[in-house]
mmCIF file of N, CA and C in Angstrom:
data_model
loop_
_atom_site.group_PDB
_atom_site.id
_atom_site.type_symbol
_atom_site.label_atom_id
_atom_site.label_comp_id
_atom_site.label_asym_id
_atom_site.label_seq_id
_atom_site.Cartn_x
_atom_site.Cartn_y
_atom_site.Cartn_z
ATOM 1 N N UNK A 18 0.839 -1.185 0.000
ATOM 2 C CA UNK A 18 0.000 0.000 0.000
ATOM 3 C C UNK A 18 0.884 1.250 0.000
ATOM 4 N N UNK A 19 0.502 2.221 -0.839
ATOM 5 C CA UNK A 19 1.270 3.458 -0.931
ATOM 6 C C UNK A 19 1.104 4.298 0.325
ATOM 7 N N UNK A 20 2.188 4.961 0.702
ATOM 8 C CA UNK A 20 2.145 5.886 1.828
ATOM 9 C C UNK A 20 1.475 7.187 1.370
ATOM 10 N N UNK A 21 0.598 7.729 2.206
ATOM 11 C CA UNK A 21 -0.103 8.963 1.868
ATOM 12 C C UNK A 21 0.875 10.133 1.859
ATOM 13 N N UNK A 22 0.783 10.939 0.801
ATOM 14 C CA UNK A 22 1.627 12.115 0.668
ATOM 15 C C UNK A 22 0.708 13.332 0.546
ATOM 16 N N UNK A 23 0.825 14.251 1.479
ATOM 17 C CA UNK A 23 -0.073 15.411 1.529
ATOM 18 C C UNK A 23 0.144 16.383 0.363
ATOM 19 N N UNK A 24 1.348 16.460 -0.177
ATOM 20 C CA UNK A 24 1.652 17.471 -1.197
ATOM 21 C C UNK A 24 0.895 17.254 -2.507
ATOM 22 N N UNK A 25 0.928 16.051 -3.096
ATOM 23 C CA UNK A 25 0.112 15.866 -4.304
ATOM 24 C C UNK A 25 -1.383 16.028 -4.025
ATOM 25 N N UNK A 26 -1.806 15.604 -2.836
ATOM 26 C CA UNK A 26 -3.215 15.762 -2.477
ATOM 27 C C UNK A 26 -3.591 17.242 -2.433
ATOM 28 N N UNK A 27 -2.748 18.053 -1.796
ATOM 29 C CA UNK A 27 -3.039 19.484 -1.665
ATOM 30 C C UNK A 27 -3.096 20.172 -3.028
ATOM 31 N N UNK A 28 -2.104 19.916 -3.873
ATOM 32 C CA UNK A 28 -2.100 20.523 -5.203
ATOM 33 C C UNK A 28 -3.270 19.996 -6.025
ATOM 34 N N UNK A 29 -3.536 18.699 -5.919
ATOM 35 C CA UNK A 29 -4.658 18.104 -6.639
ATOM 36 C C UNK A 29 -5.984 18.697 -6.218
ATOM 37 N N UNK A 30 -6.120 18.958 -4.920
ATOM 38 C CA UNK A 30 -7.350 19.559 -4.413
ATOM 39 C C UNK A 30 -7.576 20.936 -5.030
ATOM 40 N N UNK A 31 -6.524 21.738 -5.114
ATOM 41 C CA UNK A 31 -6.630 23.070 -5.716
ATOM 42 C C UNK A 31 -7.049 22.950 -7.180
ATOM 43 N N UNK A 32 -6.374 22.076 -7.930
ATOM 44 C CA UNK A 32 -6.731 21.889 -9.340
ATOM 45 C C UNK A 32 -8.169 21.379 -9.482
ATOM 46 N N UNK A 33 -8.551 20.439 -8.633
ATOM 47 C CA UNK A 33 -9.899 19.872 -8.687
ATOM 48 C C UNK A 33 -10.966 20.945 -8.442
ATOM 49 N N UNK A 34 -10.777 21.741 -7.397
ATOM 50 C CA UNK A 34 -11.755 22.780 -7.058
ATOM 51 C C UNK A 34 -11.863 23.813 -8.181
ATOM 52 N N UNK A 35 -10.717 24.248 -8.709
ATOM 53 C CA UNK A 35 -10.759 25.201 -9.819
ATOM 54 C C UNK A 35 -11.422 24.576 -11.042
ATOM 55 N N UNK A 36 -11.166 23.298 -11.276
ATOM 56 C CA UNK A 36 -11.797 22.615 -12.406
ATOM 57 C C UNK A 36 -13.305 22.579 -12.286
ATOM 58 N N UNK A 37 -13.789 22.179 -11.118
ATOM 59 C CA UNK A 37 -15.240 22.138 -10.899
ATOM 60 C C UNK A 37 -15.836 23.529 -11.061
ATOM 61 N N UNK A 38 -15.178 24.517 -10.476
ATOM 62 C CA UNK A 38 -15.671 25.892 -10.544
ATOM 63 C C UNK A 38 -15.734 26.385 -11.992
ATOM 64 N N UNK A 39 -14.706 26.074 -12.781
ATOM 65 C CA UNK A 39 -14.683 26.523 -14.176
ATOM 66 C C UNK A 39 -15.735 25.801 -15.014
ATOM 67 N N UNK A 40 -16.004 24.556 -14.708
ATOM 68 C CA UNK A 40 -17.027 23.820 -15.456
ATOM 69 C C UNK A 40 -18.421 24.325 -15.103
ATOM 70 N N UNK A 41 -18.673 24.549 -13.814
ATOM 71 C CA UNK A 41 -20.009 24.958 -13.371
ATOM 72 C C UNK A 41 -20.305 26.435 -13.619
ATOM 73 N N UNK A 42 -19.277 27.280 -13.626
ATOM 74 C CA UNK A 42 -19.488 28.715 -13.790
ATOM 75 C C UNK A 42 -18.434 29.312 -14.726
ATOM 76 N N UNK A 43 -18.413 28.875 -15.996
ATOM 77 C CA UNK A 43 -17.357 29.336 -16.905
ATOM 78 C C UNK A 43 -17.412 30.831 -17.198
ATOM 79 N N UNK A 44 -18.574 31.438 -17.106
ATOM 80 C CA UNK A 44 -18.697 32.873 -17.379
ATOM 81 C C UNK A 44 -17.930 33.729 -16.384
ATOM 82 N N UNK A 45 -17.786 33.244 -15.165
ATOM 83 C CA UNK A 45 -17.058 33.986 -14.140
ATOM 84 C C UNK A 45 -15.617 34.234 -14.555
ATOM 85 N N UNK A 46 -15.060 33.314 -15.309
ATOM 86 C CA UNK A 46 -13.644 33.343 -15.660
ATOM 87 C C UNK A 46 -13.363 34.083 -16.966
ATOM 88 N N UNK A 47 -14.383 34.582 -17.634
ATOM 89 C CA UNK A 47 -14.234 35.177 -18.968
ATOM 90 C C UNK A 47 -13.172 36.272 -19.021
ATOM 91 N N UNK A 48 -13.039 37.052 -17.965
ATOM 92 C CA UNK A 48 -12.061 38.147 -17.954
ATOM 93 C C UNK A 48 -10.622 37.630 -17.992
ATOM 94 N N UNK A 49 -10.421 36.357 -17.656
ATOM 95 C CA UNK A 49 -9.075 35.789 -17.634
ATOM 96 C C UNK A 49 -8.685 35.126 -18.953
ATOM 97 N N UNK A 50 -9.581 35.160 -19.934
ATOM 98 C CA UNK A 50 -9.254 34.551 -21.223
ATOM 99 C C UNK A 50 -8.099 35.308 -21.865
ATOM 100 N N UNK A 51 -7.042 34.599 -22.235
ATOM 101 C CA UNK A 51 -5.901 35.272 -22.873
ATOM 102 C C UNK A 51 -6.342 36.002 -24.142
ATOM 103 N N UNK A 52 -5.773 37.161 -24.379
ATOM 104 C CA UNK A 52 -6.163 38.013 -25.507
ATOM 105 C C UNK A 52 -5.979 37.328 -26.868
ATOM 106 N N UNK A 53 -4.992 36.431 -26.965
ATOM 107 C CA UNK A 53 -4.732 35.786 -28.252
ATOM 108 C C UNK A 53 -5.727 34.674 -28.564
ATOM 109 N N UNK A 54 -6.629 34.355 -27.650
ATOM 110 C CA UNK A 54 -7.619 33.298 -27.880
ATOM 111 C C UNK A 54 -8.981 33.892 -28.254
ATOM 112 N N UNK A 55 -8.995 34.804 -29.196
ATOM 113 C CA UNK A 55 -10.233 35.461 -29.595
ATOM 114 C C UNK A 55 -11.140 34.554 -30.435
ATOM 115 N N UNK A 56 -10.613 33.444 -30.927
ATOM 116 C CA UNK A 56 -11.372 32.567 -31.805
ATOM 117 C C UNK A 56 -12.271 31.585 -31.040
ATOM 118 N N UNK A 57 -12.214 31.580 -29.705
ATOM 119 C CA UNK A 57 -13.014 30.645 -28.919
ATOM 120 C C UNK A 57 -13.824 31.426 -27.885
ATOM 121 N N UNK A 58 -15.051 30.987 -27.685
ATOM 122 C CA UNK A 58 -15.899 31.632 -26.670
ATOM 123 C C UNK A 58 -15.312 31.359 -25.292
ATOM 124 N N UNK A 59 -15.267 32.381 -24.433
ATOM 125 C CA UNK A 59 -14.693 32.192 -23.098
ATOM 126 C C UNK A 59 -15.321 31.029 -22.325
ATOM 127 N N UNK A 60 -16.646 30.876 -22.438
ATOM 128 C CA UNK A 60 -17.313 29.789 -21.714
ATOM 129 C C UNK A 60 -16.811 28.426 -22.185
ATOM 130 N N UNK A 61 -16.625 28.272 -23.483
ATOM 131 C CA UNK A 61 -16.120 26.999 -24.014
ATOM 132 C C UNK A 61 -14.682 26.752 -23.579
ATOM 133 N N UNK A 62 -13.870 27.798 -23.646
ATOM 134 C CA UNK A 62 -12.474 27.658 -23.231
ATOM 135 C C UNK A 62 -12.389 27.201 -21.780
ATOM 136 N N UNK A 63 -13.170 27.833 -20.908
ATOM 137 C CA UNK A 63 -13.054 27.507 -19.484
ATOM 138 C C UNK A 63 -13.727 26.194 -19.117
ATOM 139 N N UNK A 64 -14.661 25.733 -19.919
ATOM 140 C CA UNK A 64 -15.171 24.363 -19.702
ATOM 141 C C UNK A 64 -14.078 23.345 -20.046
ATOM 142 N N UNK A 65 -13.368 23.589 -21.134
ATOM 143 C CA UNK A 65 -12.266 22.699 -21.520
ATOM 144 C C UNK A 65 -11.145 22.782 -20.492
ATOM 145 N N UNK A 66 -10.775 24.002 -20.121
ATOM 146 C CA UNK A 66 -9.728 24.197 -19.123
ATOM 147 C C UNK A 66 -10.130 23.588 -17.779
ATOM 148 N N UNK A 67 -11.396 23.733 -17.419
ATOM 149 C CA UNK A 67 -11.899 23.152 -16.176
ATOM 150 C C UNK A 67 -11.837 21.643 -16.185
ATOM 151 N N UNK A 68 -12.141 21.042 -17.324
ATOM 152 C CA UNK A 68 -12.045 19.586 -17.448
ATOM 153 C C UNK A 68 -10.596 19.137 -17.288
ATOM 154 N N UNK A 69 -9.668 19.864 -17.910
ATOM 155 C CA UNK A 69 -8.242 19.574 -17.754
ATOM 156 C C UNK A 69 -7.846 19.675 -16.279
ATOM 157 N N UNK A 70 -8.229 20.769 -15.617
ATOM 158 C CA UNK A 70 -7.905 20.950 -14.205
ATOM 159 C C UNK A 70 -8.489 19.837 -13.346
ATOM 160 N N UNK A 71 -9.717 19.448 -13.626
ATOM 161 C CA UNK A 71 -10.372 18.390 -12.877
ATOM 162 C C UNK A 71 -9.614 17.074 -13.011
ATOM 163 N N UNK A 72 -9.210 16.730 -14.222
ATOM 164 C CA UNK A 72 -8.483 15.478 -14.469
ATOM 165 C C UNK A 72 -7.116 15.507 -13.783
ATOM 166 N N UNK A 73 -6.389 16.620 -13.926
ATOM 167 C CA UNK A 73 -5.086 16.750 -13.266
ATOM 168 C C UNK A 73 -5.273 16.664 -11.751
ATOM 169 N N UNK A 74 -6.296 17.333 -11.254
ATOM 170 C CA UNK A 74 -6.572 17.307 -9.823
ATOM 171 C C UNK A 74 -6.834 15.905 -9.314
ATOM 172 N N UNK A 75 -7.664 15.152 -10.011
ATOM 173 C CA UNK A 75 -7.957 13.779 -9.587
ATOM 174 C C UNK A 75 -6.714 12.899 -9.648
ATOM 175 N N UNK A 76 -5.902 13.079 -10.692
ATOM 176 C CA UNK A 76 -4.667 12.304 -10.804
ATOM 177 C C UNK A 76 -3.747 12.550 -9.625
ATOM 178 N N UNK A 77 -3.642 13.807 -9.214
ATOM 179 C CA UNK A 77 -2.775 14.141 -8.082
ATOM 180 C C UNK A 77 -3.393 13.715 -6.750
ATOM 181 N N UNK A 78 -4.683 13.913 -6.581
ATOM 182 C CA UNK A 78 -5.353 13.520 -5.338
ATOM 183 C C UNK A 78 -5.161 12.027 -5.074
ATOM 184 N N UNK A 79 -5.351 11.224 -6.111
ATOM 185 C CA UNK A 79 -5.241 9.767 -5.952
ATOM 186 C C UNK A 79 -3.834 9.246 -6.225
ATOM 187 N N UNK A 80 -2.886 10.176 -6.428
ATOM 188 C CA UNK A 80 -1.478 9.835 -6.610
ATOM 189 C C UNK A 80 -1.275 8.813 -7.736
ATOM 190 N N UNK A 81 -2.004 9.038 -8.836
ATOM 191 C CA UNK A 81 -1.903 8.196 -10.027
ATOM 192 C C UNK A 81 -0.931 8.868 -10.983
ATOM 193 N N UNK A 82 0.119 8.174 -11.351
ATOM 194 C CA UNK A 82 1.143 8.731 -12.245
ATOM 195 C C UNK A 82 1.534 10.154 -11.844
ATOM 196 N N UNK A 83 2.014 10.352 -10.625
ATOM 197 C CA UNK A 83 2.325 11.711 -10.168
ATOM 198 C C UNK A 83 3.373 12.412 -11.022
ATOM 199 N N UNK A 84 4.250 11.661 -11.653
ATOM 200 C CA UNK A 84 5.259 12.266 -12.532
ATOM 201 C C UNK A 84 4.577 12.963 -13.709
ATOM 202 N N UNK A 85 3.613 12.302 -14.297
ATOM 203 C CA UNK A 85 2.906 12.848 -15.462
ATOM 204 C C UNK A 85 1.983 14.000 -15.057
ATOM 205 N N UNK A 86 1.190 13.783 -14.007
ATOM 206 C CA UNK A 86 0.224 14.816 -13.624
ATOM 207 C C UNK A 86 0.892 16.053 -13.042
ATOM 208 N N UNK A 87 2.014 15.873 -12.348
ATOM 209 C CA UNK A 87 2.723 17.064 -11.853
ATOM 210 C C UNK A 87 3.361 17.818 -13.019
ATOM 211 N N UNK A 88 3.839 17.092 -14.037
ATOM 212 C CA UNK A 88 4.389 17.752 -15.229
ATOM 213 C C UNK A 88 3.296 18.549 -15.945
ATOM 214 N N UNK A 89 2.104 17.965 -16.068
ATOM 215 C CA UNK A 89 0.987 18.689 -16.682
ATOM 216 C C UNK A 89 0.648 19.942 -15.876
ATOM 217 N N UNK A 90 0.666 19.815 -14.549
ATOM 218 C CA UNK A 90 0.401 20.978 -13.691
ATOM 219 C C UNK A 90 1.457 22.054 -13.894
ATOM 220 N N UNK A 91 2.718 21.652 -13.994
ATOM 221 C CA UNK A 91 3.814 22.608 -14.210
ATOM 222 C C UNK A 91 3.605 23.383 -15.509
ATOM 223 N N UNK A 92 3.363 22.678 -16.595
ATOM 224 C CA UNK A 92 3.180 23.355 -17.885
ATOM 225 C C UNK A 92 1.951 24.259 -17.869
ATOM 226 N N UNK A 93 0.891 23.804 -17.249
ATOM 227 C CA UNK A 93 -0.320 24.621 -17.167
ATOM 228 C C UNK A 93 -0.062 25.898 -16.362
ATOM 229 N N UNK A 94 0.572 25.750 -15.216
ATOM 230 C CA UNK A 94 0.844 26.916 -14.369
ATOM 231 C C UNK A 94 1.810 27.888 -15.039
ATOM 232 N N UNK A 95 2.805 27.362 -15.735
ATOM 233 C CA UNK A 95 3.705 28.243 -16.493
ATOM 234 C C UNK A 95 2.926 29.027 -17.540
ATOM 235 N N UNK A 96 1.997 28.361 -18.206
ATOM 236 C CA UNK A 96 1.170 29.035 -19.199
ATOM 237 C C UNK A 96 0.344 30.155 -18.593
ATOM 238 N N UNK A 97 -0.249 29.900 -17.440
ATOM 239 C CA UNK A 97 -1.049 30.924 -16.769
ATOM 240 C C UNK A 97 -0.167 32.101 -16.357
ATOM 241 N N UNK A 98 0.981 31.794 -15.759
ATOM 242 C CA UNK A 98 1.880 32.852 -15.287
ATOM 243 C C UNK A 98 2.364 33.724 -16.444
ATOM 244 N N UNK A 99 2.787 33.091 -17.535
ATOM 245 C CA UNK A 99 3.299 33.882 -18.656
ATOM 246 C C UNK A 99 2.195 34.608 -19.411
ATOM 247 N N UNK A 100 0.982 34.065 -19.396
ATOM 248 C CA UNK A 100 -0.131 34.720 -20.070
ATOM 249 C C UNK A 100 -0.624 35.938 -19.295
ATOM 250 N N UNK A 101 -0.730 35.801 -17.982
ATOM 251 C CA UNK A 101 -1.269 36.893 -17.159
ATOM 252 C C UNK A 101 -0.207 37.864 -16.682
ATOM 253 N N UNK A 102 1.060 37.523 -16.839
ATOM 254 C CA UNK A 102 2.139 38.362 -16.340
ATOM 255 C C UNK A 102 2.533 37.941 -14.937
ATOM 256 N N UNK A 103 3.748 38.248 -14.558
ATOM 257 C CA UNK A 103 4.281 37.762 -13.286
ATOM 258 C C UNK A 103 3.937 38.642 -12.097
ATOM 259 N N UNK A 104 3.608 39.887 -12.322
ATOM 260 C CA UNK A 104 3.441 40.805 -11.209
ATOM 261 C C UNK A 104 1.975 41.120 -10.923
ATOM 262 N N UNK A 105 1.251 40.103 -10.509
ATOM 263 C CA UNK A 105 -0.127 40.274 -10.050
ATOM 264 C C UNK A 105 -0.447 39.166 -9.055
ATOM 265 N N UNK A 106 -1.561 39.299 -8.379
ATOM 266 C CA UNK A 106 -1.898 38.361 -7.312
ATOM 267 C C UNK A 106 -2.090 36.931 -7.809
ATOM 268 N N UNK A 107 -2.640 36.759 -8.984
ATOM 269 C CA UNK A 107 -2.883 35.424 -9.518
ATOM 270 C C UNK A 107 -1.561 34.739 -9.856
ATOM 271 N N UNK A 108 -0.663 35.468 -10.488
ATOM 272 C CA UNK A 108 0.624 34.885 -10.856
ATOM 273 C C UNK A 108 1.443 34.527 -9.623
ATOM 274 N N UNK A 109 1.387 35.330 -8.594
ATOM 275 C CA UNK A 109 2.126 35.025 -7.370
ATOM 276 C C UNK A 109 1.560 33.760 -6.727
ATOM 277 N N UNK A 110 0.242 33.650 -6.684
ATOM 278 C CA UNK A 110 -0.380 32.417 -6.172
ATOM 279 C C UNK A 110 0.061 31.220 -7.004
ATOM 280 N N UNK A 111 0.002 31.374 -8.331
ATOM 281 C CA UNK A 111 0.357 30.268 -9.208
ATOM 282 C C UNK A 111 1.850 29.961 -9.156
ATOM 283 N N UNK A 112 2.672 30.931 -8.838
ATOM 284 C CA UNK A 112 4.096 30.668 -8.661
ATOM 285 C C UNK A 112 4.311 29.736 -7.464
ATOM 286 N N UNK A 113 3.581 29.963 -6.381
ATOM 287 C CA UNK A 113 3.652 29.060 -5.232
ATOM 288 C C UNK A 113 3.188 27.666 -5.593
ATOM 289 N N UNK A 114 2.102 27.564 -6.348
ATOM 290 C CA UNK A 114 1.620 26.256 -6.801
ATOM 291 C C UNK A 114 2.624 25.598 -7.747
ATOM 292 N N UNK A 115 3.271 26.412 -8.577
ATOM 293 C CA UNK A 115 4.286 25.897 -9.496
ATOM 294 C C UNK A 115 5.456 25.290 -8.731
ATOM 295 N N UNK A 116 5.891 25.956 -7.677
ATOM 296 C CA UNK A 116 6.994 25.435 -6.865
ATOM 297 C C UNK A 116 6.579 24.114 -6.217
ATOM 298 N N UNK A 117 5.345 24.028 -5.735
ATOM 299 C CA UNK A 117 4.835 22.777 -5.166
ATOM 300 C C UNK A 117 4.797 21.687 -6.235
ATOM 301 N N UNK A 118 4.303 22.004 -7.416
ATOM 302 C CA UNK A 118 4.244 21.029 -8.512
ATOM 303 C C UNK A 118 5.645 20.566 -8.906
ATOM 304 N N UNK A 119 6.592 21.483 -8.926
ATOM 305 C CA UNK A 119 7.973 21.130 -9.255
ATOM 306 C C UNK A 119 8.550 20.183 -8.202
ATOM 307 N N UNK A 120 8.256 20.445 -6.930
ATOM 308 C CA UNK A 120 8.713 19.555 -5.865
ATOM 309 C C UNK A 120 8.129 18.163 -6.006
ATOM 310 N N UNK A 121 6.842 18.074 -6.322
ATOM 311 C CA UNK A 121 6.185 16.778 -6.529
ATOM 312 C C UNK A 121 6.816 16.070 -7.721
ATOM 313 N N UNK A 122 7.056 16.819 -8.798
ATOM 314 C CA UNK A 122 7.663 16.249 -9.994
ATOM 315 C C UNK A 122 9.051 15.686 -9.695
ATOM 316 N N UNK A 123 9.885 16.472 -9.023
ATOM 317 C CA UNK A 123 11.256 16.028 -8.729
ATOM 318 C C UNK A 123 11.261 14.832 -7.788
ATOM 319 N N UNK A 124 10.371 14.819 -6.793
ATOM 320 C CA UNK A 124 10.259 13.682 -5.888
ATOM 321 C C UNK A 124 9.810 12.433 -6.648
ATOM 322 N N UNK A 125 8.828 12.598 -7.537
ATOM 323 C CA UNK A 125 8.339 11.463 -8.336
ATOM 324 C C UNK A 125 9.409 10.963 -9.291
ATOM 325 N N UNK A 126 10.191 11.882 -9.855
ATOM 326 C CA UNK A 126 11.271 11.501 -10.761
ATOM 327 C C UNK A 126 12.330 10.692 -10.011
ATOM 328 N N UNK A 127 12.656 11.124 -8.807
ATOM 329 C CA UNK A 127 13.632 10.400 -7.980
ATOM 330 C C UNK A 127 13.135 8.986 -7.685
ATOM 331 N N UNK A 128 11.861 8.839 -7.324
ATOM 332 C CA UNK A 128 11.282 7.526 -7.041
ATOM 333 C C UNK A 128 11.232 6.666 -8.299
ATOM 334 N N UNK A 129 10.913 7.291 -9.431
ATOM 335 C CA UNK A 129 10.854 6.566 -10.705
ATOM 336 C C UNK A 129 12.230 6.017 -11.072
ATOM 337 N N UNK A 130 13.254 6.841 -10.955
ATOM 338 C CA UNK A 130 14.616 6.412 -11.285
ATOM 339 C C UNK A 130 15.124 5.340 -10.331
ATOM 340 N N UNK A 131 14.700 5.416 -9.080
ATOM 341 C CA UNK A 131 15.104 4.438 -8.078
ATOM 342 C C UNK A 131 14.515 3.067 -8.399
ATOM 343 N N UNK A 132 13.328 3.041 -8.992
ATOM 344 C CA UNK A 132 12.644 1.777 -9.305
ATOM 345 C C UNK A 132 13.059 1.186 -10.646
ATOM 346 N N UNK A 133 13.856 1.899 -11.428
ATOM 347 C CA UNK A 133 14.263 1.385 -12.751
ATOM 348 C C UNK A 133 15.201 0.211 -12.604
#
C-alpha cells in the first residue's frame, strides 16, 4: 500500500476545485481569457480548461502517475503565469503552486529512477 503524501493531495485539491468551478461557472472566468484566444468563446475555453484541471486534480489527489500529472500541472501553471504576467496576485499564487508542482515532480522523478 502506498504511503499517503499530503503534497500531491493538496495541489490536486486546488486543481480539482478550480476545475469544478470553471465547469459549473465558466462565465465567471471570462475576464481571464488570454487576448490571443479570440477565436473561442470564453465559456467553451473555461469548460475545456476546467475539465483539464479536474483530471489533473484527480490524478494528483489519488497519486496516479504523479510524474505525469505534476508535469501537466507545471506546464499549465507556467502558461497561466506567462499569459497573465508575473506581477499580479494570480501569478504570485500560481508561482507558489508551481513550486509545489515542481517539488512533486522532482520527488516522483527520484522515485521513478530508483525503481528502474
